[in-house]
């Protein structure tokens, strides 16, 4: 809601001039002086008095320090200060020194006397000051609107860039999954071991439980010239950098073990000498090794060996 001129106190205007208002307070006051000529005139008058108070050492230490941070260092405000100083000196020369009111009040006292050259000059100077101040306020408002537009455009650009990054990451995950599928198919269908007559391959799913039955287990037939058995176990991807496995006779002794196994995609391959596997039922114990070095059992598939 835009404030009316009667609702705005001089203290509020001084807080605005010294940059002590919040963004919302400043926006409300600026909306008021753009809509209400009287508010604009009051702000101009208070700014002139503020400059005069600074010249005469009437500001508090805190207000003086804040004034010096804002006015002398800003070209337009510094020019305004010089104009007010020159105008104040001219008015002071025309008004007796004792009990002088503020320079703005003294100027208003002179203005009705248009027969005085000083009054005419002061009126003209005040008009120029008002025109310059209006231009400065309009230009400030325009620059603020341009800044807001630029900030909104930048935020929209950053949002679209973030959305593109998310889409790229999602596509990368899908590519990785496809690559894993390709590696799995290569392991299943194009392994060099399958093209050698002395290597017998068997694919196992990561199923089964310790102490279960081997009934219906996959079977491998080892001919007399078989030298190596390649067991390929399909697993679910997990947080394991390596694996370890052992093979036991069902209800009997351990016949083979190996550590530091690597997975290719979703396949862990075990290579065992065929001489270690007599006819019978076997249990594979496959474990994933965590970063802490702990082994977690993840698969216990059965398989059966038959010799002709």
Tab-separated table of C-alpha atoms in Angstrom:
chain	number	residue	atom	x	y	z
A	1	UNK	CA	0.000	0.000	0.000
A	2	UNK	CA	1.435	3.408	-1.043
A	3	UNK	CA	1.840	5.872	1.836
A	4	UNK	CA	0.386	9.373	1.699
A	5	UNK	CA	2.401	12.488	2.422
A	6	UNK	CA	0.764	12.917	5.850
A	7	UNK	CA	1.917	9.446	6.909
A	8	UNK	CA	5.591	10.046	6.154
A	9	UNK	CA	7.675	11.537	8.948
A	10	UNK	CA	10.899	13.498	8.512
A	11	UNK	CA	12.735	10.772	10.425
A	12	UNK	CA	11.604	8.229	7.828
A	13	UNK	CA	12.786	10.460	4.993
A	14	UNK	CA	16.165	10.900	6.669
A	15	UNK	CA	16.472	7.114	7.101
A	16	UNK	CA	15.756	6.783	3.369
A	17	UNK	CA	18.322	9.422	2.414
A	18	UNK	CA	20.965	7.769	4.612
A	19	UNK	CA	20.271	4.289	3.202
A	20	UNK	CA	18.872	2.801	6.420
A	21	UNK	CA	15.541	1.512	5.150
A	22	UNK	CA	14.766	-2.091	4.351
A	23	UNK	CA	14.029	-3.007	0.726
A	24	UNK	CA	10.270	-3.055	1.392
A	25	UNK	CA	10.324	0.305	3.197
A	26	UNK	CA	12.381	1.892	0.425
A	27	UNK	CA	10.052	0.518	-2.257
A	28	UNK	CA	6.976	1.919	-0.466
A	29	UNK	CA	8.530	5.368	-0.076
A	30	UNK	CA	9.713	5.504	-3.685
A	31	UNK	CA	6.238	4.491	-4.862
A	32	UNK	CA	4.838	7.331	-2.745
A	33	UNK	CA	7.111	10.034	-4.174
A	34	UNK	CA	6.450	8.915	-7.733
A	35	UNK	CA	2.685	9.113	-7.148
A	36	UNK	CA	2.506	12.186	-4.904
A	37	UNK	CA	4.154	15.515	-5.767
A	38	UNK	CA	3.936	16.629	-2.165
A	39	UNK	CA	5.930	13.619	-0.984
A	40	UNK	CA	8.529	14.323	-3.650
A	41	UNK	CA	8.786	17.957	-2.530
A	42	UNK	CA	9.178	16.920	1.109
A	43	UNK	CA	11.996	14.530	0.230
A	44	UNK	CA	13.792	17.243	-1.746
A	45	UNK	CA	13.385	19.712	1.128
A	46	UNK	CA	14.597	17.236	3.720
A	47	UNK	CA	17.627	16.333	1.587
A	48	UNK	CA	18.588	19.986	1.316
A	49	UNK	CA	18.227	20.393	5.092
A	50	UNK	CA	20.302	17.234	5.618
A	51	UNK	CA	23.136	18.673	3.535
A	52	UNK	CA	22.897	21.969	5.415
A	53	UNK	CA	22.946	20.135	8.779
A	54	UNK	CA	26.056	18.292	7.674
A	55	UNK	CA	27.782	21.530	6.711
A	56	UNK	CA	26.935	23.068	10.063
A	57	UNK	CA	27.968	20.006	12.102
A	58	UNK	CA	24.451	19.308	13.366
A	59	UNK	CA	24.418	15.604	12.523
A	60	UNK	CA	25.175	12.919	15.075
A	61	UNK	CA	28.480	11.073	14.751
A	62	UNK	CA	26.704	8.034	13.295
A	63	UNK	CA	24.614	10.094	10.838
A	64	UNK	CA	27.662	12.104	9.765
A	65	UNK	CA	29.671	8.941	9.067
A	66	UNK	CA	26.796	7.474	7.034
A	67	UNK	CA	26.334	10.757	5.133
A	68	UNK	CA	30.033	10.799	4.200
A	69	UNK	CA	29.787	7.237	2.919
A	70	UNK	CA	26.913	8.146	0.586
A	71	UNK	CA	27.205	11.767	-0.551
A	72	UNK	CA	30.767	13.053	-1.100
A	73	UNK	CA	31.753	9.857	-2.962
A	74	UNK	CA	28.798	9.915	-5.398
A	75	UNK	CA	29.231	12.332	-8.365
A	76	UNK	CA	25.553	13.408	-8.579
A	77	UNK	CA	25.155	13.766	-4.836
A	78	UNK	CA	28.463	15.611	-4.565
A	79	UNK	CA	27.271	18.082	-7.217
A	80	UNK	CA	24.002	18.469	-5.282
A	81	UNK	CA	26.000	19.227	-2.122
A	82	UNK	CA	28.000	21.969	-3.907
A	83	UNK	CA	24.822	23.490	-5.278
A	84	UNK	CA	23.161	23.549	-1.852
A	85	UNK	CA	26.295	25.020	-0.296
A	86	UNK	CA	26.431	27.803	-2.883
A	87	UNK	CA	22.719	28.506	-2.541
A	88	UNK	CA	22.940	28.493	1.249
A	89	UNK	CA	25.783	30.999	1.172
A	90	UNK	CA	23.762	33.291	-1.078
A	91	UNK	CA	20.730	33.074	1.219
A	92	UNK	CA	22.879	33.622	4.312
A	93	UNK	CA	24.256	36.784	2.794
A	94	UNK	CA	20.731	38.165	2.393
A	95	UNK	CA	19.392	37.215	5.854
A	96	UNK	CA	20.731	38.550	9.166
A	97	UNK	CA	22.862	36.043	11.084
A	98	UNK	CA	21.065	36.087	14.471
A	99	UNK	CA	18.449	33.349	14.989
A	100	UNK	CA	18.703	32.021	11.453
A	101	UNK	CA	16.268	29.181	10.665
A	102	UNK	CA	17.175	26.443	8.224
A	103	UNK	CA	18.294	27.580	4.787
A	104	UNK	CA	15.156	26.135	3.173
A	105	UNK	CA	12.925	28.202	5.467
A	106	UNK	CA	15.005	31.286	4.731
A	107	UNK	CA	14.697	30.596	1.018
A	108	UNK	CA	10.925	30.276	1.284
A	109	UNK	CA	10.869	33.633	3.104
A	110	UNK	CA	12.711	35.247	0.219
A	111	UNK	CA	10.691	33.777	-2.617
A	112	UNK	CA	7.598	36.036	-2.280
A	113	UNK	CA	9.851	39.088	-2.766
A	114	UNK	CA	10.167	38.762	-6.517
A	115	UNK	CA	11.185	42.358	-6.701
A	116	UNK	CA	14.505	41.178	-5.250
A	117	UNK	CA	17.075	39.869	-7.803
A	118	UNK	CA	18.275	37.397	-5.213
A	119	UNK	CA	14.781	35.950	-4.862
A	120	UNK	CA	14.440	35.552	-8.618
A	121	UNK	CA	17.842	33.875	-8.840
A	122	UNK	CA	17.025	31.586	-5.922
A	123	UNK	CA	13.708	30.592	-7.479
A	124	UNK	CA	15.408	29.802	-10.779
A	125	UNK	CA	18.113	27.807	-9.021
A	126	UNK	CA	15.518	25.864	-7.023
A	127	UNK	CA	13.640	25.053	-10.225
A	128	UNK	CA	16.812	23.747	-11.812
A	129	UNK	CA	17.527	21.702	-8.707
A	130	UNK	CA	14.035	20.190	-8.785
A	131	UNK	CA	14.379	19.303	-12.475
A	132	UNK	CA	17.770	17.722	-11.879
A	133	UNK	CA	16.478	15.780	-8.889
A	134	UNK	CA	13.481	14.468	-10.823
A	135	UNK	CA	15.800	13.288	-13.585
A	136	UNK	CA	18.050	11.584	-11.038
A	137	UNK	CA	15.131	9.775	-9.398
A	138	UNK	CA	13.663	8.680	-12.731
A	139	UNK	CA	17.075	7.446	-13.891
A	140	UNK	CA	17.563	5.568	-10.601
A	141	UNK	CA	14.188	3.900	-11.009
A	142	UNK	CA	14.987	2.930	-14.602
A	143	UNK	CA	18.350	1.441	-13.625
A	144	UNK	CA	16.741	-0.508	-10.782
A	145	UNK	CA	14.158	-1.964	-13.183
A	146	UNK	CA	16.914	-2.938	-15.614
A	147	UNK	CA	18.833	-4.591	-12.777
A	148	UNK	CA	15.742	-6.564	-11.708
A	149	UNK	CA	15.176	-7.692	-15.301
A	150	UNK	CA	18.815	-8.778	-15.621
A	151	UNK	CA	18.624	-10.699	-12.343
A	152	UNK	CA	15.433	-12.472	-13.462
A	153	UNK	CA	17.025	-13.366	-16.805
A	154	UNK	CA	20.126	-14.728	-15.058
A	155	UNK	CA	17.984	-16.802	-12.654
A	156	UNK	CA	16.057	-18.255	-15.603
A	157	UNK	CA	19.314	-19.063	-17.421
A	158	UNK	CA	20.696	-20.808	-14.325
A	159	UNK	CA	17.449	-22.793	-13.943
A	160	UNK	CA	17.620	-23.988	-17.562
A	161	UNK	CA	21.297	-24.876	-17.159
A	162	UNK	CA	20.513	-26.919	-14.033
A	163	UNK	CA	17.706	-28.732	-15.866
A	164	UNK	CA	20.105	-29.540	-18.726
A	165	UNK	CA	22.654	-30.905	-16.225
A	166	UNK	CA	19.990	-33.168	-14.674
A	167	UNK	CA	18.956	-34.460	-18.094
A	168	UNK	CA	22.593	-35.107	-19.005
A	169	UNK	CA	23.178	-36.999	-15.749
A	170	UNK	CA	20.075	-39.106	-16.366
A	171	UNK	CA	21.222	-39.893	-19.899
A	172	UNK	CA	24.658	-40.854	-18.573
A	173	UNK	CA	23.078	-43.296	-16.114
A	174	UNK	CA	21.061	-44.855	-18.929
A	175	UNK	CA	24.215	-45.138	-21.055
A	176	UNK	CA	26.043	-46.851	-18.200
A	177	UNK	CA	23.196	-49.342	-17.815
A	178	UNK	CA	23.264	-50.089	-21.543
A	179	UNK	CA	27.030	-50.559	-21.442
A	180	UNK	CA	26.637	-53.029	-18.587
A	181	UNK	CA	24.050	-54.960	-20.624
A	182	UNK	CA	26.424	-55.033	-23.587
A	183	UNK	CA	29.230	-56.387	-21.387
A	184	UNK	CA	26.894	-59.029	-20.003
A	185	UNK	CA	25.872	-60.164	-23.498
A	186	UNK	CA	29.489	-60.294	-24.545
A	187	UNK	CA	30.293	-62.449	-21.530
A	188	UNK	CA	27.390	-64.769	-22.305
A	189	UNK	CA	27.640	-65.011	-26.074
A	190	UNK	CA	31.129	-64.006	-27.175
A	191	UNK	CA	33.512	-65.246	-24.489
A	192	UNK	CA	36.713	-66.696	-25.983
A	193	UNK	CA	36.517	-69.520	-23.431
A	194	UNK	CA	33.391	-70.852	-25.132
A	195	UNK	CA	35.295	-71.316	-28.364
A	196	UNK	CA	37.840	-73.709	-26.818
A	197	UNK	CA	37.083	-77.430	-26.606
A	198	UNK	CA	39.086	-77.906	-23.388
A	199	UNK	CA	37.136	-75.222	-21.473
A	200	UNK	CA	33.591	-75.993	-20.341
A	201	UNK	CA	31.334	-73.065	-19.370
A	202	UNK	CA	28.261	-72.971	-17.160
A	203	UNK	CA	26.072	-69.987	-16.288
A	204	UNK	CA	24.591	-69.785	-12.790
A	205	UNK	CA	22.035	-67.431	-11.307
A	206	UNK	CA	22.713	-65.910	-7.880
A	207	UNK	CA	20.150	-68.093	-6.141
A	208	UNK	CA	20.099	-70.940	-3.658
A	209	UNK	CA	20.644	-71.091	0.115
A	210	UNK	CA	23.225	-72.837	2.215
A	211	UNK	CA	21.971	-76.242	3.289
A	212	UNK	CA	19.351	-76.400	0.506
A	213	UNK	CA	18.805	-79.135	-2.044
A	214	UNK	CA	20.701	-79.472	-5.293
A	215	UNK	CA	17.688	-81.066	-7.031
A	216	UNK	CA	17.185	-79.414	-10.411
A	217	UNK	CA	20.615	-77.773	-10.276
A	218	UNK	CA	22.315	-76.842	-13.598
A	219	UNK	CA	24.446	-79.675	-14.877
A	220	UNK	CA	27.854	-79.676	-16.504
A	221	UNK	CA	29.303	-82.629	-18.396
A	222	UNK	CA	33.080	-82.965	-18.226
A	223	UNK	CA	34.636	-84.969	-21.021
A	224	UNK	CA	38.031	-86.639	-20.619
A	225	UNK	CA	39.823	-83.765	-22.420
A	226	UNK	CA	38.201	-81.020	-20.308
A	227	UNK	CA	40.849	-79.022	-18.512
A	228	UNK	CA	39.042	-75.969	-17.161
A	229	UNK	CA	35.542	-75.232	-15.886
A	230	UNK	CA	34.378	-71.604	-16.259
A	231	UNK	CA	31.475	-70.797	-13.952
A	232	UNK	CA	29.798	-67.473	-14.686
A	233	UNK	CA	27.495	-66.183	-11.950
A	234	UNK	CA	25.073	-63.367	-12.721
A	235	UNK	CA	24.738	-61.007	-9.743
A	236	UNK	CA	22.960	-57.785	-8.902
A	237	UNK	CA	25.256	-54.725	-8.867
A	238	UNK	CA	26.391	-53.876	-5.342
A	239	UNK	CA	28.830	-51.662	-3.430
A	240	UNK	CA	31.677	-54.149	-3.744
A	241	UNK	CA	35.089	-53.473	-5.236
A	242	UNK	CA	35.981	-57.191	-5.303
A	243	UNK	CA	34.593	-60.632	-4.570
A	244	UNK	CA	35.704	-63.982	-3.174
A	245	UNK	CA	34.330	-67.458	-3.760
A	246	UNK	CA	34.694	-71.083	-2.710
A	247	UNK	CA	33.251	-74.382	-3.995
A	248	UNK	CA	32.197	-77.147	-1.619
A	249	UNK	CA	30.900	-80.643	-2.163
A	250	UNK	CA	27.302	-80.749	-0.978
A	251	UNK	CA	27.553	-82.002	2.564
A	252	UNK	CA	31.320	-82.354	2.234
A	253	UNK	CA	34.664	-80.664	1.930
A	254	UNK	CA	35.851	-77.488	0.209
A	255	UNK	CA	37.501	-78.275	-3.163
A	256	UNK	CA	38.421	-74.766	-4.380
A	257	UNK	CA	38.642	-71.128	-3.193
A	258	UNK	CA	39.798	-67.828	-4.640
A	259	UNK	CA	39.996	-64.209	-3.472
A	260	UNK	CA	40.273	-60.837	-5.224
A	261	UNK	CA	37.797	-61.654	-7.965
A	262	UNK	CA	36.524	-58.859	-10.202
A	263	UNK	CA	33.081	-58.519	-11.754
A	264	UNK	CA	32.576	-57.740	-15.444
A	265	UNK	CA	29.317	-55.842	-15.506
A	266	UNK	CA	26.913	-58.127	-13.690
A	267	UNK	CA	29.001	-61.288	-14.167
A	268	UNK	CA	31.571	-62.829	-11.798
A	269	UNK	CA	33.609	-65.578	-13.476
A	270	UNK	CA	35.247	-68.472	-11.631
A	271	UNK	CA	37.910	-70.542	-13.362
A	272	UNK	CA	38.480	-74.008	-11.796
A	273	UNK	CA	40.666	-76.888	-12.882
A	274	UNK	CA	38.426	-79.698	-14.141
A	275	UNK	CA	40.564	-82.212	-12.240
A	276	UNK	CA	39.232	-80.807	-8.943
A	277	UNK	CA	35.624	-81.647	-9.781
A	278	UNK	CA	34.566	-85.254	-9.507
A	279	UNK	CA	31.066	-86.338	-10.456
A	280	UNK	CA	28.609	-85.049	-7.857
A	281	UNK	CA	26.757	-82.000	-6.507
A	282	UNK	CA	28.505	-78.751	-5.538
A	283	UNK	CA	27.651	-75.498	-3.775
A	284	UNK	CA	29.272	-72.163	-4.731
A	285	UNK	CA	29.659	-69.611	-1.925
A	286	UNK	CA	30.116	-66.143	-3.456
A	287	UNK	CA	30.753	-63.116	-1.211
A	288	UNK	CA	31.215	-59.410	-1.888
A	289	UNK	CA	34.027	-57.663	-0.016
A	290	UNK	CA	33.149	-54.210	1.397
A	291	UNK	CA	35.477	-51.221	1.569
A	292	UNK	CA	36.102	-52.118	5.224
A	293	UNK	CA	37.332	-55.566	4.136
A	294	UNK	CA	34.304	-57.471	5.429
A	295	UNK	CA	32.887	-60.313	3.341
A	296	UNK	CA	29.117	-60.388	2.782
A	297	UNK	CA	27.662	-63.577	1.311
A	298	UNK	CA	25.545	-62.698	-1.739
A	299	UNK	CA	25.014	-65.952	-3.697
A	300	UNK	CA	24.966	-69.735	-3.055
A	301	UNK	CA	24.079	-71.437	-6.345
A	302	UNK	CA	24.242	-75.239	-6.802
A	303	UNK	CA	25.549	-77.078	-9.845
A	304	UNK	CA	26.071	-80.756	-10.725
A	305	UNK	CA	29.037	-82.388	-12.422
A	306	UNK	CA	28.593	-85.467	-14.552
A	307	UNK	CA	31.367	-87.419	-16.206
A	308	UNK	CA	30.601	-89.774	-19.129
